[in-house]
GROMACS .gro file of C-alpha atoms in nm:
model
  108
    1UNK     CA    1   0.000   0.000   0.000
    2UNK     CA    2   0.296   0.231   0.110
    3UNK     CA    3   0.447   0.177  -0.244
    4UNK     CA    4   0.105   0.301  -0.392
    5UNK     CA    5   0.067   0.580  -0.218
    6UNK     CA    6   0.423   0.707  -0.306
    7UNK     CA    7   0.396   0.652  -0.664
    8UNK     CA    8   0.078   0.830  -0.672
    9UNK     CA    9   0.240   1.101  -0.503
   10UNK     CA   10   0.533   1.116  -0.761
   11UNK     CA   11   0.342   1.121  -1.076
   12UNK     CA   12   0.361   1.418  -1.131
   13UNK     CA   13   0.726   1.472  -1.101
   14UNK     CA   14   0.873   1.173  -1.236
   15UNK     CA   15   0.869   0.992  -1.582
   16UNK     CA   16   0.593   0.734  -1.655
   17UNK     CA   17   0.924   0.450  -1.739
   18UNK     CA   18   1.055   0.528  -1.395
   19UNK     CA   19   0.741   0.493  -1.200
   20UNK     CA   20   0.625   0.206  -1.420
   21UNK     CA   21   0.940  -0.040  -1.430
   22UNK     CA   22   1.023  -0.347  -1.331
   23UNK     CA   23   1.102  -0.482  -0.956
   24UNK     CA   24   1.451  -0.589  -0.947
   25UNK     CA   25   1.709  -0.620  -0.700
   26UNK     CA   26   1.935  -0.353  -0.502
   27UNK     CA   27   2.275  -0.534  -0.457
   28UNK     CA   28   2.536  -0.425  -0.153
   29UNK     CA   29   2.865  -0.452  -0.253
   30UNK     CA   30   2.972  -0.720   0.003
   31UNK     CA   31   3.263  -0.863  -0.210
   32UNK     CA   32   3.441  -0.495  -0.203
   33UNK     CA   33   3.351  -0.482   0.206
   34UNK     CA   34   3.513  -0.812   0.265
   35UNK     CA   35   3.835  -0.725   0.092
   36UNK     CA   36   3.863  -0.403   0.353
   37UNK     CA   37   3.776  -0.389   0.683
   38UNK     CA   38   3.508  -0.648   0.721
   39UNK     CA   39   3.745  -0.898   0.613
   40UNK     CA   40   3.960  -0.816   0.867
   41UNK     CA   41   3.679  -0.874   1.080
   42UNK     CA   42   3.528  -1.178   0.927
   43UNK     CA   43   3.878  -1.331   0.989
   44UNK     CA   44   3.913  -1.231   1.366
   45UNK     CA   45   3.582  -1.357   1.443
   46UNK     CA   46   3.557  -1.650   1.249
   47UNK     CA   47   3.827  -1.854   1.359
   48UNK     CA   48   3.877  -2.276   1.341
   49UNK     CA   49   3.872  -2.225   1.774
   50UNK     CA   50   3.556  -2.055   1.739
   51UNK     CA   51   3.387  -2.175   1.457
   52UNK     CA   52   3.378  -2.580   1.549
   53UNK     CA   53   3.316  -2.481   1.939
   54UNK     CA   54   2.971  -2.283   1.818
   55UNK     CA   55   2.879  -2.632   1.571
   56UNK     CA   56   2.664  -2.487   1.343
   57UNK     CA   57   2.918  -2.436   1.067
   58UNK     CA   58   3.144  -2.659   0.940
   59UNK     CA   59   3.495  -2.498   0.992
   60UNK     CA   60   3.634  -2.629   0.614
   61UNK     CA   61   3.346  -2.431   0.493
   62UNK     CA   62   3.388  -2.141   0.649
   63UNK     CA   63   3.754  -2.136   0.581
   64UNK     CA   64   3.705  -2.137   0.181
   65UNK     CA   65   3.478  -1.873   0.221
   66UNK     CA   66   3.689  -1.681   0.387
   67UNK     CA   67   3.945  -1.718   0.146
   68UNK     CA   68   3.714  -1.514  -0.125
   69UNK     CA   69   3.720  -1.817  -0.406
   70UNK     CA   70   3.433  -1.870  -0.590
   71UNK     CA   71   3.247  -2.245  -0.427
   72UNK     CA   72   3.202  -2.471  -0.705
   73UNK     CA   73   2.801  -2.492  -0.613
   74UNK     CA   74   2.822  -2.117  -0.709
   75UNK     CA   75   2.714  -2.196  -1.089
   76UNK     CA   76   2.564  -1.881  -1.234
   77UNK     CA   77   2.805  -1.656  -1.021
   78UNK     CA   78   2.997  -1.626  -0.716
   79UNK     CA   79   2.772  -1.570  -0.384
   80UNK     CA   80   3.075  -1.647  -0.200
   81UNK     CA   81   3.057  -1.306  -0.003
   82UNK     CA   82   2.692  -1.297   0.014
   83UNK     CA   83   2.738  -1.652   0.231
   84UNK     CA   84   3.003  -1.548   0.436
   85UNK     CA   85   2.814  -1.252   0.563
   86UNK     CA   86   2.541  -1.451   0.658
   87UNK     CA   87   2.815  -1.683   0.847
   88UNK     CA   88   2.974  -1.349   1.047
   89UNK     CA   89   2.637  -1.249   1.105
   90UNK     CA   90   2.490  -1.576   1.258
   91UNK     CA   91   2.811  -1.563   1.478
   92UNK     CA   92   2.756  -1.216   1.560
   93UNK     CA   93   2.418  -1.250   1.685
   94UNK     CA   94   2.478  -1.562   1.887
   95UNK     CA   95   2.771  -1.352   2.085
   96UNK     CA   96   2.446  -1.113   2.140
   97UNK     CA   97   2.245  -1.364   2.244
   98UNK     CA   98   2.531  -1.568   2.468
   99UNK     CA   99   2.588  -1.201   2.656
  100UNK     CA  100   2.249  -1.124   2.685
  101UNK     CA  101   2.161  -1.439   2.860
  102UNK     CA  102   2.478  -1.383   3.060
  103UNK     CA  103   2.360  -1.093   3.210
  104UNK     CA  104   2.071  -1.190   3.259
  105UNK     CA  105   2.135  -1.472   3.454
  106UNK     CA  106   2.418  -1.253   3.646
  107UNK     CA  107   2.138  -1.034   3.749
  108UNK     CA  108   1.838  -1.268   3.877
   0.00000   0.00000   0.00000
């Protein structure tokens, strides 16, 4: 509905192709991230120690994504930093989740 309402509200000012064209996707450039600073941190927080004592990844895995080389399931293209950041950010939020239950069993 939200969509609606805003193209109604821009027909006036914008071009019948742009308000009329097709859906398609808005990619974040993930690749370029992990070979700066999120790398960096992809690599400090996804270690072998810490990988295999969480269990939910398996640490060869993670490893060859971490290295940035295409995975051989990757057919069309590579999604190889689109799956890593889905790896640092499962980790991520189970340190959240491992702190917040920390506290709150420190506190009652």
């Amino acid at each position: 509905e939200e969509k609606l309402v805003m193209k109604e509200a821009a027909r006036r000012s914008l071009p019948k192709v742009v308000l009329e064209r097709p859906k398609r996707g808005m990619a974040v450039p993930l690749a370029a991230w992990f070979r700066g600073p999120l790398g960096d941190l992809a690599r400090d927080v996804l270690t072998a120690r810490t990988v295999r004592g969480r269990g939910i990844f398996q640490w060869p895995y993670v490893e060859q994504l971490l290295s940035g080389e295409p995975l051989p399931s990757d057919l069309a293209r590579s999604r190889t930093a689109e799956k890593l950041w889905l790896v640092l950010v499962a980790e991520m939020q189970q340190r959240v989740i491992t702190r917040l239950a920390h506290e709150a069993r420190a506190h009652g």
